[in-house]
Short mmCIF file of C-alpha atoms and ligand atoms in Angstrom, two decimals:
data_model
loop_
_atom_site.label_atom_id
_atom_site.label_comp_id
_atom_site.label_asym_id
_atom_site.label_seq_id
_atom_site.Cartn_x
_atom_site.Cartn_y
_atom_site.Cartn_z
CA MET A 1 107.57 100.24 31.97
CA THR A 2 108.20 101.31 35.57
CA PRO A 3 107.34 104.77 36.91
CA ASP A 4 110.53 105.33 38.91
CA TRP A 5 112.44 104.75 35.70
CA ILE A 6 110.53 107.39 33.86
CA ILE A 7 110.79 109.88 36.75
CA ALA A 8 114.55 109.35 36.73
CA LYS A 9 114.74 109.88 33.12
CA LYS A 10 113.22 113.25 33.25
CA ARG A 11 114.95 114.23 36.55
CA ASP A 12 118.34 113.59 34.58
CA GLY A 13 117.14 115.86 31.74
CA ASP A 14 116.40 113.11 29.02
CA THR A 15 113.51 113.22 26.61
CA LEU A 16 110.56 111.06 27.24
CA SER A 17 109.08 109.05 24.54
CA ASP A 18 105.45 109.11 23.36
CA GLN A 19 104.79 105.73 24.68
CA GLU A 20 106.28 106.62 28.23
CA ILE A 21 104.12 109.86 28.34
CA TYR A 22 100.97 107.97 27.30
CA TRP A 23 101.50 105.21 29.88
CA VAL A 24 102.28 107.36 32.74
CA ILE A 25 99.15 109.57 32.12
CA ALA A 26 96.91 106.79 31.39
CA GLU A 27 97.97 105.00 34.59
CA PHE A 28 97.67 108.15 36.69
CA ALA A 29 94.15 109.03 35.14
CA VAL A 30 92.73 105.63 36.42
CA GLY A 31 94.48 105.91 39.74
CA ARG A 32 96.94 103.17 39.21
CA LEU A 33 99.91 105.70 39.46
CA PRO A 34 100.12 107.15 42.99
CA ASP A 35 99.96 110.91 43.70
CA TYR A 36 103.59 110.90 45.17
CA GLN A 37 105.08 109.35 41.83
CA MET A 38 103.17 111.80 39.68
CA ALA A 39 104.19 114.72 41.97
CA ALA A 40 107.93 113.72 41.69
CA LEU A 41 107.43 113.55 37.74
CA ALA A 42 105.63 116.89 37.77
CA MET A 43 108.71 118.30 39.73
CA ALA A 44 111.14 116.80 37.39
CA ILE A 45 109.28 118.32 34.42
CA TYR A 46 109.07 121.66 36.22
CA LEU A 47 112.79 121.71 36.74
CA ARG A 48 114.13 120.06 33.51
CA GLY A 49 111.33 121.25 31.10
CA MET A 50 110.08 119.42 27.93
CA SER A 51 110.62 119.52 24.27
CA ALA A 52 107.72 120.77 21.92
CA GLU A 53 107.21 117.16 21.02
CA GLU A 54 106.99 115.98 24.50
CA VAL A 55 104.43 118.80 25.16
CA VAL A 56 102.31 117.69 22.22
CA SER A 57 102.31 114.14 23.51
CA LEU A 58 101.60 115.16 26.98
CA THR A 59 98.74 117.32 25.79
CA GLU A 60 97.41 114.38 23.62
CA ALA A 61 97.74 111.84 26.44
CA MET A 62 95.85 114.08 28.73
CA LEU A 63 93.08 114.81 26.25
CA ALA A 64 92.82 110.85 25.67
CA SER A 65 92.26 110.22 29.28
CA GLY A 66 88.62 111.34 28.55
CA THR A 67 86.16 112.03 25.86
CA ARG A 68 86.36 114.76 23.20
CA LEU A 69 83.08 116.42 22.46
CA ALA A 70 81.75 117.20 19.02
CA TRP A 71 79.25 119.93 17.93
CA PRO A 72 78.21 118.81 14.47
CA ASP A 73 74.98 120.68 14.16
CA LEU A 74 75.15 123.96 16.15
CA PRO A 75 73.97 127.11 14.16
CA GLY A 76 77.06 129.00 15.28
CA PRO A 77 80.83 128.73 15.81
CA THR A 78 82.25 126.99 19.06
CA VAL A 79 84.78 129.16 20.76
CA ASP A 80 86.44 129.53 24.14
CA LYS A 81 88.85 131.62 26.06
CA HIS A 82 91.23 130.57 28.90
CA SER A 83 93.63 132.53 31.04
CA THR A 84 96.88 131.37 32.53
CA GLY A 85 95.78 132.53 35.89
CA GLY A 86 95.71 135.82 37.79
CA ILE A 87 94.33 137.64 40.95
CA GLY A 88 90.82 139.14 40.43
CA ASP A 89 90.57 137.62 36.94
CA LYS A 90 86.90 137.09 36.32
CA THR A 91 86.80 137.53 32.49
CA SER A 92 85.67 133.90 31.73
CA ILE A 93 82.46 134.38 33.73
CA ILE A 94 81.74 137.54 31.81
CA LEU A 95 82.81 136.48 28.42
CA ALA A 96 80.97 133.03 28.02
CA PRO A 97 77.44 134.62 28.32
CA LEU A 98 78.57 137.71 26.51
CA LEU A 99 79.60 135.83 23.58
CA ALA A 100 76.72 133.46 23.73
CA SER A 101 74.21 136.55 23.64
CA CYS A 102 75.87 137.41 20.31
CA GLY A 103 75.29 133.91 18.72
CA LEU A 104 78.40 132.08 19.58
CA PHE A 105 78.60 128.85 21.41
CA VAL A 106 80.83 128.36 24.40
CA PRO A 107 81.32 125.08 26.13
CA MET A 108 83.74 126.14 28.73
CA ILE A 109 85.74 123.61 30.85
CA SER A 110 87.36 125.78 33.54
CA GLY A 111 89.43 125.21 36.65
CA ARG A 112 89.68 125.61 40.42
CA GLY A 113 92.04 128.09 42.34
CA LEU A 114 95.69 127.22 41.42
CA GLY A 115 98.58 128.50 43.56
CA ALA A 116 97.66 132.10 44.66
CA THR A 117 95.25 132.62 41.78
CA GLY A 118 91.50 132.10 42.06
CA GLY A 119 89.49 129.63 39.99
CA THR A 120 86.39 130.29 37.88
CA LEU A 121 84.55 127.24 39.31
CA ASP A 122 85.32 128.14 42.84
CA LYS A 123 83.92 131.70 42.07
CA LEU A 124 80.72 130.16 40.27
CA GLU A 125 80.01 127.92 43.28
CA SER A 126 79.41 131.07 45.42
CA ILE A 127 76.12 131.27 43.67
CA PRO A 128 73.57 129.23 45.73
CA GLY A 129 72.75 125.98 43.86
CA PHE A 130 75.24 126.35 40.98
CA ARG A 131 76.76 123.10 39.64
CA ALA A 132 80.18 122.93 38.17
CA ASP A 133 80.20 119.21 37.79
CA LEU A 134 77.91 118.91 34.71
CA SER A 135 78.01 115.32 32.91
CA ILE A 136 78.70 115.37 29.26
CA ARG A 137 74.95 115.03 28.48
CA GLU A 138 74.25 118.00 30.74
CA LEU A 139 76.85 119.99 29.28
CA GLN A 140 75.81 119.36 25.67
CA SER A 141 72.18 120.13 26.62
CA VAL A 142 72.88 123.45 28.34
CA VAL A 143 75.27 124.68 25.56
CA ARG A 144 72.58 123.72 22.91
CA ARG A 145 69.71 125.52 24.84
CA VAL A 146 71.58 128.42 26.39
CA GLY A 147 74.66 128.88 24.13
CA CYS A 148 77.26 128.64 26.88
CA ALA A 149 78.06 126.58 30.06
CA ILE A 150 80.95 126.75 32.52
CA THR A 151 81.76 123.42 34.18
CA GLY A 152 84.79 121.45 35.40
CA ALA A 153 86.81 118.41 34.32
CA THR A 154 85.11 115.22 35.34
CA ASP A 155 85.70 111.49 35.20
CA GLU A 156 84.67 111.86 31.56
CA ILE A 157 86.04 115.08 30.46
CA ALA A 158 89.86 115.80 30.78
CA PRO A 159 90.11 113.50 33.99
CA ALA A 160 93.98 113.59 33.88
CA ASP A 161 93.92 117.30 34.04
CA ARG A 162 91.53 117.36 36.98
CA GLU A 163 93.79 115.05 39.01
CA LEU A 164 97.21 116.71 37.94
CA TYR A 165 95.89 120.21 38.50
CA ALA A 166 94.99 119.44 42.03
CA LEU A 167 98.27 117.85 42.81
CA ARG A 168 100.27 120.74 41.18
CA ASP A 169 98.37 123.14 43.16
CA VAL A 170 99.81 121.86 46.39
CA THR A 171 103.26 120.72 45.26
CA ALA A 172 104.77 124.00 43.93
CA THR A 173 104.70 122.68 40.33
CA VAL A 174 102.25 125.17 38.78
CA ALA A 175 104.70 127.63 37.06
CA SER A 176 105.82 125.33 34.35
CA ILE A 177 105.30 126.08 30.69
CA PRO A 178 105.06 122.40 29.53
CA LEU A 179 102.56 121.66 32.35
CA ILE A 180 100.38 124.76 31.94
CA THR A 181 100.32 124.19 28.05
CA ALA A 182 99.25 120.58 28.51
CA SER A 183 96.78 121.43 31.12
CA ILE A 184 95.11 124.27 29.36
CA LEU A 185 95.18 122.64 25.84
CA SER A 186 93.87 119.16 26.99
CA LYS A 187 90.74 120.77 28.34
CA LYS A 188 90.26 123.06 25.49
CA LEU A 189 90.69 120.21 22.85
CA ALA A 190 88.28 118.00 24.89
CA GLU A 191 85.66 120.56 24.34
CA GLY A 192 85.64 120.13 20.78
CA ILE A 193 85.80 123.97 20.08
CA GLU A 194 87.04 125.47 16.75
CA TYR A 195 88.50 128.87 18.00
CA LEU A 196 90.34 129.53 21.28
CA VAL A 197 91.82 132.77 22.68
CA LEU A 198 94.34 132.77 25.53
CA ASP A 199 95.07 135.50 28.08
CA VAL A 200 98.72 134.98 29.12
CA LYS A 201 99.31 136.85 32.17
CA TYR A 202 102.61 138.30 33.35
CA GLY A 203 103.77 140.19 36.41
CA SER A 204 103.58 139.88 40.37
CA GLY A 205 100.25 138.15 40.34
CA ALA A 206 100.87 135.70 37.48
CA PHE A 207 102.76 132.39 37.12
CA MET A 208 105.01 134.04 34.60
CA LYS A 209 106.60 136.91 36.34
CA ASN A 210 108.12 138.72 33.41
CA LEU A 211 107.21 139.46 29.71
CA GLY A 212 109.87 137.13 28.34
CA ASP A 213 108.42 134.13 30.13
CA ALA A 214 104.91 134.97 29.23
CA ARG A 215 105.91 135.32 25.43
CA ARG A 216 107.52 131.84 25.81
CA LEU A 217 104.29 130.49 27.26
CA ALA A 218 102.15 132.10 24.57
CA THR A 219 104.34 130.63 21.90
CA SER A 220 104.16 127.08 23.45
CA LEU A 221 100.35 127.31 23.82
CA THR A 222 99.80 128.78 20.31
CA GLU A 223 102.24 126.44 18.68
CA VAL A 224 101.14 123.20 20.46
CA GLY A 225 97.41 124.28 20.00
CA SER A 226 97.78 124.79 16.24
CA ARG A 227 99.68 121.60 15.83
CA LEU A 228 96.71 119.84 17.32
CA GLY A 229 94.18 121.61 15.00
CA LEU A 230 93.05 124.80 16.97
CA ASN A 231 92.64 128.07 15.61
CA VAL A 232 94.34 129.82 18.55
CA SER A 233 95.75 133.18 19.36
CA ALA A 234 97.05 134.58 22.71
CA VAL A 235 97.34 138.08 24.27
CA LEU A 236 99.78 139.23 26.89
CA SER A 237 98.23 141.07 29.59
CA ASP A 238 99.46 142.88 32.70
CA MET A 239 98.99 141.29 36.13
CA ASN A 240 101.14 143.44 38.25
CA GLN A 241 97.86 144.45 39.97
CA PRO A 242 94.46 142.77 40.42
CA LEU A 243 92.10 142.83 37.44
CA GLY A 244 89.08 144.84 38.66
CA CYS A 245 88.55 145.91 42.24
CA MET A 246 87.22 142.63 43.73
CA VAL A 247 89.39 139.76 44.74
CA GLY A 248 87.57 136.73 46.28
CA ASN A 249 85.05 134.17 45.03
CA ALA A 250 81.51 135.82 45.73
CA LEU A 251 82.85 139.34 45.40
CA GLU A 252 84.17 138.45 41.81
CA ILE A 253 80.64 137.27 40.84
CA LYS A 254 79.14 140.41 42.09
CA GLU A 255 81.69 142.34 39.83
CA SER A 256 81.13 140.10 36.83
CA ILE A 257 77.56 140.89 37.15
CA GLU A 258 78.35 144.58 37.20
CA VAL A 259 80.40 144.40 34.00
CA LEU A 260 77.68 142.41 32.18
CA GLN A 261 75.28 145.15 33.22
CA GLY A 262 77.64 147.92 31.88
CA THR A 263 78.74 149.29 35.42
CA GLY A 264 81.83 147.36 36.08
CA PRO A 265 85.32 148.51 36.35
CA THR A 266 87.00 149.80 32.98
CA ASP A 267 89.97 147.44 32.91
CA THR A 268 87.95 144.35 33.35
CA THR A 269 85.48 145.54 30.74
CA LYS A 270 88.17 146.37 28.33
CA LEU A 271 90.08 143.10 28.56
CA THR A 272 86.80 141.16 28.21
CA LEU A 273 85.96 143.11 25.04
CA GLU A 274 89.39 142.66 23.70
CA LEU A 275 89.38 138.87 24.05
CA SER A 276 85.71 138.54 22.93
CA SER A 277 86.20 140.77 19.85
CA GLN A 278 89.19 138.55 18.72
CA LEU A 279 87.04 135.48 18.88
CA MET A 280 84.23 137.15 16.89
CA VAL A 281 86.56 138.20 14.20
CA ALA A 282 88.56 134.80 14.05
CA ALA A 283 85.14 132.97 13.76
CA ARG A 284 84.02 135.52 11.02
CA VAL A 285 80.95 136.61 13.16
CA SER A 286 82.24 140.18 12.76
CA LEU A 287 84.12 141.53 9.84
CA ASN A 288 86.69 143.60 12.12
CA LYS A 289 87.34 144.46 15.69
CA LEU A 290 85.32 147.65 15.69
CA GLU A 291 82.29 145.93 14.56
CA ALA A 292 82.81 143.12 17.00
CA ILE A 293 83.08 145.62 19.92
CA GLN A 294 79.93 147.41 18.86
CA ALA A 295 77.82 144.14 18.74
CA LEU A 296 79.34 143.25 22.21
CA SER A 297 78.75 146.64 23.73
CA SER A 298 75.27 146.62 22.63
CA ALA A 299 74.64 143.17 24.06
CA ILE A 300 75.72 144.77 27.31
CA SER A 301 73.56 147.75 27.11
CA SER A 302 70.57 146.10 25.86
CA GLY A 303 70.58 143.64 28.81
CA SER A 304 70.99 140.55 26.65
CA ALA A 305 74.30 139.66 28.06
CA ARG A 306 72.93 139.90 31.52
CA GLN A 307 69.95 137.86 30.55
CA LYS A 308 72.25 135.21 29.09
CA TYR A 309 74.13 134.96 32.40
CA ASP A 310 70.88 134.55 34.22
CA GLU A 311 70.04 131.64 31.85
CA MET A 312 73.28 129.88 32.10
CA VAL A 313 73.22 130.09 36.03
CA SER A 314 69.74 128.83 36.08
CA ALA A 315 70.46 126.00 33.64
CA GLN A 316 73.30 124.88 35.99
CA GLY A 317 71.09 124.80 38.93
CA GLY A 318 71.98 128.28 40.51
CA ASP A 319 69.75 131.18 41.35
CA PRO A 320 71.19 134.18 39.61
CA TYR A 321 69.22 136.53 41.98
CA ALA A 322 69.87 134.78 45.37
CA PRO A 323 72.13 136.98 47.79
CA LEU A 324 75.80 136.03 47.48
CA PRO A 325 77.51 135.04 50.69
CA LEU A 326 79.61 138.09 51.96
CA ALA A 327 81.64 138.27 55.13
CA ASP A 328 81.76 141.20 57.42
CA THR A 329 83.83 144.04 56.20
CA GLY A 330 86.56 146.13 57.83
CA ASP A 331 88.57 148.96 56.13
CA LEU A 332 92.43 149.11 56.07
CA CYS A 333 93.71 152.61 56.11
CA ALA A 334 97.08 153.92 54.75
CA SER A 335 99.63 154.44 57.43
CA ARG A 336 101.15 157.44 55.53
CA ASN A 337 100.87 159.59 52.41
CA GLY A 338 102.31 158.39 49.18
CA PHE A 339 101.84 157.14 45.67
CA VAL A 340 100.95 153.37 45.23
CA THR A 341 104.15 152.47 43.28
CA GLN A 342 103.68 148.75 43.14
CA ILE A 343 101.16 146.02 44.34
CA GLU A 344 102.76 142.66 45.17
CA THR A 345 99.71 141.08 43.69
CA GLU A 346 100.52 137.45 44.47
CA MET A 347 100.64 138.32 48.19
CA LEU A 348 96.91 139.41 47.81
CA GLY A 349 96.10 136.00 46.45
CA ARG A 350 98.00 134.46 49.39
CA ALA A 351 96.00 136.61 51.88
CA VAL A 352 92.67 135.35 50.28
CA ILE A 353 93.94 131.81 50.97
CA GLU A 354 94.75 132.95 54.48
CA LEU A 355 91.12 134.06 54.89
CA GLY A 356 89.88 130.69 53.73
CA GLY A 357 88.96 131.66 50.23
CA GLY A 358 91.49 129.23 48.69
CA ARG A 359 93.09 125.81 49.32
CA LYS A 360 96.14 125.03 51.38
CA HIS A 361 95.63 121.23 51.00
CA LYS A 362 94.06 119.20 48.04
CA GLY A 363 90.38 118.95 48.62
CA ASP A 364 90.15 121.88 51.27
CA ARG A 365 86.62 123.46 51.43
CA ILE A 366 86.48 127.06 50.39
CA ASP A 367 84.86 130.02 52.12
CA HIS A 368 83.18 131.94 49.36
CA SER A 369 82.37 134.98 51.37
CA VAL A 370 85.86 136.33 52.10
CA GLY A 371 88.18 138.57 49.96
CA PHE A 372 89.07 142.15 49.29
CA GLU A 373 87.84 145.32 47.50
CA MET A 374 91.02 147.19 46.25
CA ARG A 375 90.16 150.92 46.42
CA VAL A 376 93.52 152.06 44.95
CA ARG A 377 95.40 151.32 41.64
CA VAL A 378 99.16 151.62 40.82
CA GLY A 379 99.87 155.32 40.38
CA ASP A 380 97.14 156.62 42.82
CA TRP A 381 97.94 159.13 45.44
CA VAL A 382 96.76 158.01 48.89
CA GLU A 383 96.50 160.21 52.03
CA GLN A 384 97.37 159.00 55.58
CA GLY A 385 94.27 157.41 57.17
CA GLN A 386 92.51 157.00 53.72
CA PRO A 387 90.78 153.50 53.44
CA TYR A 388 92.59 151.87 50.71
CA VAL A 389 91.68 148.23 50.97
CA THR A 390 88.24 146.92 52.25
CA VAL A 391 88.69 143.38 53.75
CA TYR A 392 85.73 140.93 53.71
CA ALA A 393 86.49 138.49 56.56
CA HIS A 394 85.26 136.97 59.68
CA PRO A 395 86.33 139.59 62.46
CA PRO A 396 89.49 137.82 64.06
CA GLN A 397 90.96 137.14 60.56
CA ILE A 398 91.16 140.85 59.64
CA ASP A 399 94.27 141.30 61.73
CA ARG A 400 95.82 138.14 60.29
CA VAL A 401 95.94 139.48 56.79
CA ARG A 402 96.54 143.19 57.71
CA GLN A 403 100.31 142.82 57.60
CA LEU A 404 100.21 140.88 54.29
CA ILE A 405 98.18 143.70 52.74
CA GLU A 406 100.40 146.32 54.03
CA LYS A 407 103.34 144.69 52.71
CA ALA A 408 101.59 144.05 49.24
CA VAL A 409 100.66 147.62 48.60
CA VAL A 410 103.75 149.72 48.34
CA LEU A 411 103.72 153.57 49.02
CA ASP A 412 106.32 155.90 48.12
CA ALA A 413 106.72 159.66 47.76
CA GLN A 414 107.54 159.51 44.06
CA PRO A 415 105.12 158.36 41.56
CA PRO A 416 106.02 155.00 39.78
CA ALA A 417 108.13 155.60 36.76
CA GLU A 418 105.61 153.83 34.40
CA VAL A 419 102.37 151.81 34.82
CA ALA A 420 102.40 148.93 32.36
CA PRO A 421 99.47 148.92 29.80
CA LEU A 422 96.75 146.32 30.61
CA ILE A 423 96.82 144.83 27.25
CA GLY A 424 100.12 144.04 25.48
CA GLU A 425 100.96 142.13 22.24
CA TRP A 426 99.10 139.48 20.53
CA VAL A 427 100.89 136.06 19.64
CA HIS A 428 99.45 134.08 16.70
CA ALA A 429 100.65 130.60 15.79
N1 URA B 1 95.11 127.18 33.93
C1 URA B 1 95.03 125.87 33.69
O1 URA B 1 93.93 125.33 33.25
N2 URA B 1 96.07 125.12 33.90
C2 URA B 1 97.25 125.57 34.35
O2 URA B 1 98.22 124.89 34.55
C3 URA B 1 97.34 127.16 34.60
C4 URA B 1 96.23 127.86 34.37
#
């Protein structure tokens, strides 16, 4: 088989065979297929799409590039959640310890920033000492002892996704339903979990800009996931404004801790409870959603969810009480009166990258201390001169992103016609 022939086949809209998909992924995972050929194939897939059968093969091939974990003797169900990516989306960092504090086991393999969206691993690495590169043995030991761990793909676990994810990030090939489906599911299948819940985001800060595309992505994820043996469901959630107030690596850790302590923003708390309760009910830990939400809420109010977070962070080498790195702050003030009618959320993600909080090139180092606190939400009235965004940045950078933020937050004399609900429909396989 030759890579250029496989690339040309997909470029021309043909269907790739199982053998072709397996071969190309296996070669890429061991470094025998160069980045430029994989990037060309990713672009061909982005433009031409894939059949459901091709996506199943791609997912299986990516899964087969590494080990699949098994959890034969745990005293509770193994579960996980994954988001398709958004701005300010920190729910994984809250959900893993929250569910572990309720007796579920969460061996979470997560990702880094992708496109304009932030990455759970980059956020966690703001915590001094935190390691997101656990070996299989370490991951197994932390999950057994603590109940949860959050780590990244490695040479052993989903290596093909680790490489392809980093390549897609810098080659404009992220927003592809087949590539997102295979990326997420290969990692989740490698975890060896039984139950999976997916948060499929749509809107200006998501890869799927509208509800129709998000539905198609949710259908692809749930169908391929269930064909490969997972109990999986997906919720469609709004990403037309950041989730919570904080956007940026260390800032999002700070806000996650607030949610775990019961003092975080309502939207983030609500979405985390929605996703967590779905897993509690699917795994039959709770009889129904109400019972699940009561158990989760009392884990927060009793302090056991926060304690579980501390245990997880310590077990992964971090100090849960060490000060987080935070840059200097400067307020941006509204230039006129008006209602916030729209937030161009992707632009806010781009502004974080501009500040150094995300990558422009594969392998770039990240500045964990930068980001924003959003002090307004869509529908709010703002007075001229009112501080509406606080920027965390190194002083000369604040002016660099001022224009981006002013463009991103749209003010108008009339209120917005409607504000989309945060949580939309559920999609089941
Ligand atoms: N999350 C992933 O893990 N992969 C994607 O492609 C998008 C979001």
